[in-house]
Short mmCIF file of C-alpha atoms in Angstrom, two decimals:
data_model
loop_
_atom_site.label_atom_id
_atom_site.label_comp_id
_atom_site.label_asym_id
_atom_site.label_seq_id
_atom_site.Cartn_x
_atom_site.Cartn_y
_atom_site.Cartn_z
CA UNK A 1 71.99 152.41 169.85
CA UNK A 2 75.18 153.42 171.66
CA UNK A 3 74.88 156.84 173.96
CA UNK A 4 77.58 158.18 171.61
CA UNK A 5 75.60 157.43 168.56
CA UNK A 6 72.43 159.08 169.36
CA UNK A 7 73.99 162.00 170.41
CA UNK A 8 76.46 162.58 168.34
CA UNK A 9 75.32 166.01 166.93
CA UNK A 10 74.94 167.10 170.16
CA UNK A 11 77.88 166.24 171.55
CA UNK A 12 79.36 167.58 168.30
CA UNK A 13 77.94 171.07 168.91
CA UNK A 14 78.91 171.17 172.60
CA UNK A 15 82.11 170.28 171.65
CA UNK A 16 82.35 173.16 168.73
CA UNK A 17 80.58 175.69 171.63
CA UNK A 18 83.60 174.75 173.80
CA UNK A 19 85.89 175.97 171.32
CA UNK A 20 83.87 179.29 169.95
CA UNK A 21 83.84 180.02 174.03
CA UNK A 22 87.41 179.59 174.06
CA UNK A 23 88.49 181.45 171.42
CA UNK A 24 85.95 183.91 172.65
CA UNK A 25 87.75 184.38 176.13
CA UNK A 26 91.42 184.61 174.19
CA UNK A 27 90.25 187.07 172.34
CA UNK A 28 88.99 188.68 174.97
CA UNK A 29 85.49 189.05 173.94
CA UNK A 30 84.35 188.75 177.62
CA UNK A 31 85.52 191.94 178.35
CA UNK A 32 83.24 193.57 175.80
CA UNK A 33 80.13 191.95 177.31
CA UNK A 34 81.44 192.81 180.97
CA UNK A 35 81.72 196.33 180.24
CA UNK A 36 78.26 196.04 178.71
CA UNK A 37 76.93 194.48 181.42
CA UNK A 38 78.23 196.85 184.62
CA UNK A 39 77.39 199.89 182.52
CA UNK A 40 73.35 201.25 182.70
CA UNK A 41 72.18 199.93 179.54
CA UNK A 42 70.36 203.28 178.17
CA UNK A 43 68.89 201.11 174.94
CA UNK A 44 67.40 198.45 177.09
CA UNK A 45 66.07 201.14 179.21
CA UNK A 46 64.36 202.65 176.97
CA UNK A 47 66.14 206.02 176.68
CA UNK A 48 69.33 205.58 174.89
CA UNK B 1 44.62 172.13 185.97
CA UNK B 2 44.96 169.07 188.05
CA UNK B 3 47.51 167.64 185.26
CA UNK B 4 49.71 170.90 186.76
CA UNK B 5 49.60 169.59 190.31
CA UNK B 6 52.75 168.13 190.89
CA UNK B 7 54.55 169.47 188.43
CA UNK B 8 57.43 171.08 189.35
CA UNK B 9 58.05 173.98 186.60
CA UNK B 10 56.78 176.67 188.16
CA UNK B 11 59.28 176.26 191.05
CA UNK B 12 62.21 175.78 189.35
CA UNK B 13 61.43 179.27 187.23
CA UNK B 14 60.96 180.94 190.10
CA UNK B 15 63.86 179.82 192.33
CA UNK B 16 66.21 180.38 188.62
CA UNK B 17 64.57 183.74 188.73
CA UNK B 18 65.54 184.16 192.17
CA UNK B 19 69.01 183.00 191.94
CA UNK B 20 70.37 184.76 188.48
CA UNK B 21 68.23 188.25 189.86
CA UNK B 22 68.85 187.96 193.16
CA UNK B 23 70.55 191.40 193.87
CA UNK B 24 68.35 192.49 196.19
CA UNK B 25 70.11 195.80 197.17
CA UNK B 26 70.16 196.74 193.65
CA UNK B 27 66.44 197.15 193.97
CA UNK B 28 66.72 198.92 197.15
CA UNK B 29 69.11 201.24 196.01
CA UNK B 30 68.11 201.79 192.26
CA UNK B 31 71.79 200.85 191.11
CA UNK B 32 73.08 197.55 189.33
CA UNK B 33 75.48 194.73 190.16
CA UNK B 34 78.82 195.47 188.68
CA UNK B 35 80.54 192.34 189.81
CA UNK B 36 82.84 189.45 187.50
CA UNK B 37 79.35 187.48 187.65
CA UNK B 38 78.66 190.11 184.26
CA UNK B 39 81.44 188.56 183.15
CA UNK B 40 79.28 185.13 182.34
CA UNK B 41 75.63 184.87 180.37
CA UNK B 42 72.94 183.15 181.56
CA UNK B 43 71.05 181.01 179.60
CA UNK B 44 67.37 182.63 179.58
CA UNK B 45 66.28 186.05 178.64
CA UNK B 46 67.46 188.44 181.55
CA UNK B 47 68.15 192.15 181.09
CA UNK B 48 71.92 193.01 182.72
CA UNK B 49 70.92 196.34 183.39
CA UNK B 50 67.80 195.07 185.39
CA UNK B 51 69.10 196.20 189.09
CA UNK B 52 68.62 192.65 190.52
CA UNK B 53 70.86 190.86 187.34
CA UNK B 54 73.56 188.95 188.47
CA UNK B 55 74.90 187.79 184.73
CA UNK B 56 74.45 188.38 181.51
CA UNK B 57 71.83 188.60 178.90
CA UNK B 58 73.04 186.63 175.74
CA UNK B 59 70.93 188.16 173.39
CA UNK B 60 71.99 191.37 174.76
CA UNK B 61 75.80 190.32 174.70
CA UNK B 62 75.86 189.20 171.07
CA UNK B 63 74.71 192.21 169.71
CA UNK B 64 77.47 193.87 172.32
CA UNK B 65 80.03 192.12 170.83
CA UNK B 66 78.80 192.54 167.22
CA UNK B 67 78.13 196.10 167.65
CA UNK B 68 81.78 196.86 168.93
CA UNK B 69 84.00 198.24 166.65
CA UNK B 70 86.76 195.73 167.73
CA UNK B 71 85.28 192.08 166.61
CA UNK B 72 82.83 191.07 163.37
CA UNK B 73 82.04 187.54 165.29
CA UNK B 74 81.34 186.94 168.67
CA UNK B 75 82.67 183.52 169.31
CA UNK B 76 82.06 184.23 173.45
CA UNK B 77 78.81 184.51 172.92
CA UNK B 78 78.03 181.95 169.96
CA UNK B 79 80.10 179.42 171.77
CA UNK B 80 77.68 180.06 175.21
CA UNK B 81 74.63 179.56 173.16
CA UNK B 82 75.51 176.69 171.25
CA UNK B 83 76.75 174.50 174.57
CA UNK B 84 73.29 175.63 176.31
CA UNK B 85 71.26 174.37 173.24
CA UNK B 86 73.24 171.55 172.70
CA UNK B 87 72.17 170.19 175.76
CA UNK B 88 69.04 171.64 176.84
CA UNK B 89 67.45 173.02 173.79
CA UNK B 90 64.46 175.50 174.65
CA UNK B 91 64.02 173.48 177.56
CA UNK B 92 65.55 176.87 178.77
CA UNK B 93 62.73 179.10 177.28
CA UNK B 94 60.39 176.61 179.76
CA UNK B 95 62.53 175.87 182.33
CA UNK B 96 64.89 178.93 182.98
CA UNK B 97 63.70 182.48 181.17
CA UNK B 98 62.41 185.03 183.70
CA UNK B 99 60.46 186.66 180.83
CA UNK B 100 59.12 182.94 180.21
CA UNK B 101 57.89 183.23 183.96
CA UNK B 102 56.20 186.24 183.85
CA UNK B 103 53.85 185.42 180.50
CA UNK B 104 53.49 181.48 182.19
CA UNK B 105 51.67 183.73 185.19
CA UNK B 106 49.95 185.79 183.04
CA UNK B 107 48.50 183.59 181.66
CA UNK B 108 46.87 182.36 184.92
CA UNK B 109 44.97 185.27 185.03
CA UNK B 110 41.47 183.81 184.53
CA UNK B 111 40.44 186.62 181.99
CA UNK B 112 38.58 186.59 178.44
CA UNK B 113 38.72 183.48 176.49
CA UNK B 114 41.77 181.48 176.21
CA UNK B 115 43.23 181.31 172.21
CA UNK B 116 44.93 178.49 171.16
CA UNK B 117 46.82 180.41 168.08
CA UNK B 118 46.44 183.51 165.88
CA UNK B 119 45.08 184.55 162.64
CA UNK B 120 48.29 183.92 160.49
CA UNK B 121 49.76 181.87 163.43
CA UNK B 122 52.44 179.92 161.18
CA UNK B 123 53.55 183.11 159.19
CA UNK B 124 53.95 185.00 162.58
CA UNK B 125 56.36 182.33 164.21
CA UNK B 126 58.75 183.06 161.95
CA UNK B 127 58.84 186.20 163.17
CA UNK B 128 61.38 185.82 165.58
CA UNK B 129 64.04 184.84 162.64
CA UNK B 130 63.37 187.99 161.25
CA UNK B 131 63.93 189.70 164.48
CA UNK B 132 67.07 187.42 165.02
CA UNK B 133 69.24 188.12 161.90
CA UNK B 134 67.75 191.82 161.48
CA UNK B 135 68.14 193.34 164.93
CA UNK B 136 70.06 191.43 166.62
CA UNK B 137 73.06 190.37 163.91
CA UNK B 138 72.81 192.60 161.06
CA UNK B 139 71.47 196.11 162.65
CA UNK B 140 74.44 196.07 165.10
CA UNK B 141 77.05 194.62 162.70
CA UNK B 142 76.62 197.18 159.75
CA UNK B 143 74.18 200.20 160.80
CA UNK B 144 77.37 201.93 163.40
CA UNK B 145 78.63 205.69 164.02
CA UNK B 146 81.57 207.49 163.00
CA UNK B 147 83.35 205.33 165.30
CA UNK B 148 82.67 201.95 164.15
CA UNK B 149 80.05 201.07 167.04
CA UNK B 150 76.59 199.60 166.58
CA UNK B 151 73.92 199.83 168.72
CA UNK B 152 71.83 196.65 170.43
CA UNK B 153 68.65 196.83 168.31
CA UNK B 154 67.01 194.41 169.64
CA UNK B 155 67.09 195.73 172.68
CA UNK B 156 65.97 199.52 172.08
CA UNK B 157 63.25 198.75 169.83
CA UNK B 158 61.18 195.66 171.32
CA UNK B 159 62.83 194.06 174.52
CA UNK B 160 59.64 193.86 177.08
CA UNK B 161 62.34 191.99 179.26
CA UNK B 162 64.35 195.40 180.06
CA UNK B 163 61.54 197.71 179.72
CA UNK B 164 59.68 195.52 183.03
CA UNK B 165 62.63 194.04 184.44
CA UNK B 166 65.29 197.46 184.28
CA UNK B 167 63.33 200.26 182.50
CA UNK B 168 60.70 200.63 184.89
CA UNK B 169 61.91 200.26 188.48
CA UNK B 170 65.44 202.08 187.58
CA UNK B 171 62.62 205.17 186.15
CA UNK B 172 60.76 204.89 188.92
CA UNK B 173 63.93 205.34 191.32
CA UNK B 174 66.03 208.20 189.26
CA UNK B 175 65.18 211.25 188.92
CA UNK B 176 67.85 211.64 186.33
CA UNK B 177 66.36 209.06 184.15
CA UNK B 178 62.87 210.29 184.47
CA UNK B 179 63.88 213.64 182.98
CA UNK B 180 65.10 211.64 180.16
CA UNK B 181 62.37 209.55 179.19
CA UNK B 182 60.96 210.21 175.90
CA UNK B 183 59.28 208.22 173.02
CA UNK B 184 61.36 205.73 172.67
CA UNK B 185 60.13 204.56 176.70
CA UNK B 186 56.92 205.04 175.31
CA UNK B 187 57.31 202.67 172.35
CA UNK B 188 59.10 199.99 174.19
CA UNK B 189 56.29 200.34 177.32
CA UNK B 190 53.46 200.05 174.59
CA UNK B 191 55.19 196.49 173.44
CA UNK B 192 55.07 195.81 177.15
CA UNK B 193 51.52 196.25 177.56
CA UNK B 194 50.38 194.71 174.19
CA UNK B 195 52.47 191.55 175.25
CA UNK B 196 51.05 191.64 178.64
CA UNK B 197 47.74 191.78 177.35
CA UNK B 198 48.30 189.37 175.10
CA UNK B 199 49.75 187.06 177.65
CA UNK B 200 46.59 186.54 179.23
CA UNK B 201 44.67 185.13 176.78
CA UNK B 202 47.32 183.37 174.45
CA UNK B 203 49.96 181.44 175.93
CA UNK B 204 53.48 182.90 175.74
CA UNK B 205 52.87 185.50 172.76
CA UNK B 206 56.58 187.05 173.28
CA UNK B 207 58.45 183.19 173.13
CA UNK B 208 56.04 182.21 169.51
CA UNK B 209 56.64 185.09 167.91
CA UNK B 210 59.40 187.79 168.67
CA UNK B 211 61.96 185.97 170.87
CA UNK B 212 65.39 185.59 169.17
CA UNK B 213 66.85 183.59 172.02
CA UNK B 214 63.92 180.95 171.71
CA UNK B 215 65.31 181.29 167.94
CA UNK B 216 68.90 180.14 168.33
CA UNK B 217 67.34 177.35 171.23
CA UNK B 218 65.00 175.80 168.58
CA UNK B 219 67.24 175.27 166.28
CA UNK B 220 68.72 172.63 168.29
CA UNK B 221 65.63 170.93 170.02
CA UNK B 222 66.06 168.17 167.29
CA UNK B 223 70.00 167.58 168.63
CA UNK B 224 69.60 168.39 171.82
CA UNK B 225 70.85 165.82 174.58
CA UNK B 226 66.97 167.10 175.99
CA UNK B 227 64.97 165.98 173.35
CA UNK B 228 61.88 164.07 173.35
CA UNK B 229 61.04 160.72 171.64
CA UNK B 230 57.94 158.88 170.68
CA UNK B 231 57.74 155.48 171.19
CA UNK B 232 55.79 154.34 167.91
CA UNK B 233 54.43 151.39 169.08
CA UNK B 234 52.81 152.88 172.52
CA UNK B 235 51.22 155.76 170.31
CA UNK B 236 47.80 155.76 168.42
CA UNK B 237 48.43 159.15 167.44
CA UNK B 238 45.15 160.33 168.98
CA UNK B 239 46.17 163.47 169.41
CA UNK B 240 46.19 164.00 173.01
CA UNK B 241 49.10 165.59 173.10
CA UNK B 242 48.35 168.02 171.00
CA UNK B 243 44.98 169.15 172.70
CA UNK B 244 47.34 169.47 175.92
CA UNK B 245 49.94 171.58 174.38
CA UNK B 246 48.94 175.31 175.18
CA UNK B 247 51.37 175.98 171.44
CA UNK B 248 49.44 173.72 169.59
CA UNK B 249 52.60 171.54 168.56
CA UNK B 250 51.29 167.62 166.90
CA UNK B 251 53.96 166.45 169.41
CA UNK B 252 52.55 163.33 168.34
CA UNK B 253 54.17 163.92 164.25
CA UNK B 254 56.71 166.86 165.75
CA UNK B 255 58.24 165.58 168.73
CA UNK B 256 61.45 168.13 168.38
CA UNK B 257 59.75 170.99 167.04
CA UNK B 258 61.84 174.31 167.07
CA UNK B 259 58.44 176.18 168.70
CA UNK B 260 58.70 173.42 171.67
CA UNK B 261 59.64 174.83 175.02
CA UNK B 262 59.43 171.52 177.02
CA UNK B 263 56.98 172.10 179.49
CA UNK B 264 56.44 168.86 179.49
CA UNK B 265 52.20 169.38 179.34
CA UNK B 266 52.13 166.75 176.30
CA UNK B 267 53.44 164.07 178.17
CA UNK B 268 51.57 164.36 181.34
CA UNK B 269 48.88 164.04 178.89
CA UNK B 270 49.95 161.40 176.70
CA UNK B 271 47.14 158.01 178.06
CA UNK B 272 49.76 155.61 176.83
CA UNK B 273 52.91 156.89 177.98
CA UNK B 274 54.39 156.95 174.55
CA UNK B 275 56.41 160.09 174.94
CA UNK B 276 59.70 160.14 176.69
CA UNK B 277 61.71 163.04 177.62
CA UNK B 278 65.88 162.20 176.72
CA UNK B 279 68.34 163.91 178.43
CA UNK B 280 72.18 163.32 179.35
CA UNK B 281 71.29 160.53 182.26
CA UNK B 282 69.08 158.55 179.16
CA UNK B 283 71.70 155.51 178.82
CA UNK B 284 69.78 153.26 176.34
CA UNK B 285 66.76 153.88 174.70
CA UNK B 286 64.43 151.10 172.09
CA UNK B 287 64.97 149.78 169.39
CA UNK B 288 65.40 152.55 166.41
CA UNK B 289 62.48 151.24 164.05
CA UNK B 290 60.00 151.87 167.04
CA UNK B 291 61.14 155.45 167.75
CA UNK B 292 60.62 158.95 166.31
CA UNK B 293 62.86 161.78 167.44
CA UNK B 294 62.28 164.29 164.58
#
């Protein structure tokens, strides 16, 4: 059984993550979780 | 214990640990890293606002990004976790979650007697789904304010990650913060303490039964480039396996169970070698009729 074979859902899904990520960063969803992220987080806290 | 000698796990959580919360001056001062590293996730469990955090939590960016009035589907984060469980599968609730590292030592604590599983054990584990498509999807997508914006539910209500690893040193350090406490830092430090006392005599109570992340991951330990596979012919199915794993998995009938974290315990165990651990450098593996990866 080739590589390719055996891991074709795999590679299928990294390739499909690859493209959500992507389309993620054009749509410039990073921004969202980098504002999130720099910003105290009162909820995970506890206090929020 | 002697099967653990050699094996390198515990190292690589710790130095992971180290490197992706390795802002030390954010623990000196109190504060948090606010650099483009927030930009990316990391792969385990790892609270952004805890003051060592150097990325991002995914769990806590998905419901960011489904909670904000701007987007309905967060492909950023969606697209993160399915490349990460695509190839490693919850060999990142094992390998790389800080939270995984803290119940794995907890669990050394020679205390009380050592379960195996709880009452209700199989109706508990599926837990987690509920906690995945209730507080971490739906919650933030459809309970919002007046302005369109969810909050991370998952997060207030039962993270024990940023209660140990933000709430509590950034309360012990502001002053600010400690006037604000209420009972919502009492609710999320009482699912602390029940975990942590948990985690001493069960084996990785948060990962079984509440973790979402572990959720998504387990979906694809059957895909996953890191999978494992029994060789058919080399097993008897005498259940050694089994007796080693500290979940209780037949890895034996269930090599690619979704509760599987890949420690790996299973096939240090194994007497006749029959398990085998795939991963992207696996080339070529036996014939098909002598192997079961499902």
């Amino acid at each position: 059984m080739t590589f390719l074979r055996r891991n074709l859902p795999a590679l299928a899904c990294l390739l499909a993550g690859a493209l959500f990520f992507a389309f993620g960063v054009a749509r410039g969803e990073q921004f969202v979780v980098f504002t999130k992220a720099v910003n105290l987080c009162l909820e995970c806290i506890g206090i929020g | 214990m002697g099967r653990e000698k050699g094996n390198p796990r515990l190292w690589v959580q710790a130095g992971w640990t180290a490197l992706t919360n390795g802002y030390l001056s954010g623990f000196a001062k109190g504060k948090i890293y606010r650099g483009p590293l927030k930009n990316y996730c990391v792969p385990g469990l790892s609270c952004y606002s805890c003051p060592g955090a150097l990325g991002a939590c995914p769990i806590g960016s998905l419901q960011a990004v489904l909670g904000s009035r701007n987007y309905r589907f967060a492909f950023y984060v969606l697209g993160f976790l399915m490349m990460a469980g695509a190839v490693l599968g919850r060999f990142v609730c094992g390998w790389l979650c800080p939270f995984g590292l803290v119940q794995d030592l907890l669990h050394k604590i020679p205390l009380g007697k050592k379960l195996r599983r709880l009452p209700g054990e199989k109706a508990l584990r599926l837990l987690r789904y509920v906690v995945l498509l209730g507080l971490v999807i739906l919650l933030p997508l459809y309970v919002v304010d007046f302005v369109g914006q969810g909050q991370p539910w998952f997060c207030k209500v039962i993270c024990p990650a940023g209660t140990l690893t933000a709430g509590l040193p950034l309360v012990a350090r502001n002053d600010g913060l400690r006037e604000a406490v209420g009972w919502l830092f009492a609710w999320k430090n009482l699912v602390l303490a029940v975990l942590v006392v948990l985690s001493v005599i069960l084996w990785r109570p948060f990962c079984r039964y509440l973790c979402p992340l572990g959720a998504v991951y387990g979906i694809f330990n059957p895909i996953a480039f890191r999978r494992f596979r029994v060789e058919e012919r080399a097993c008897t199915s005498c259940g050694a396996c089994q007796r080693a794993c500290k979940l209780d998995i037949p890895v034996w009938k269930e090599p690619n169970s979704p509760d599987c974290v890949r420690c790996g315990e299973c096939q240090r165990a194994c007497p006749h070698n029959a398990l085998e651990q795939l991963g992207l450098w696996t080339k070529k593996v036996a014939n098909d009729l002598t192997t079961q990866e499902e």
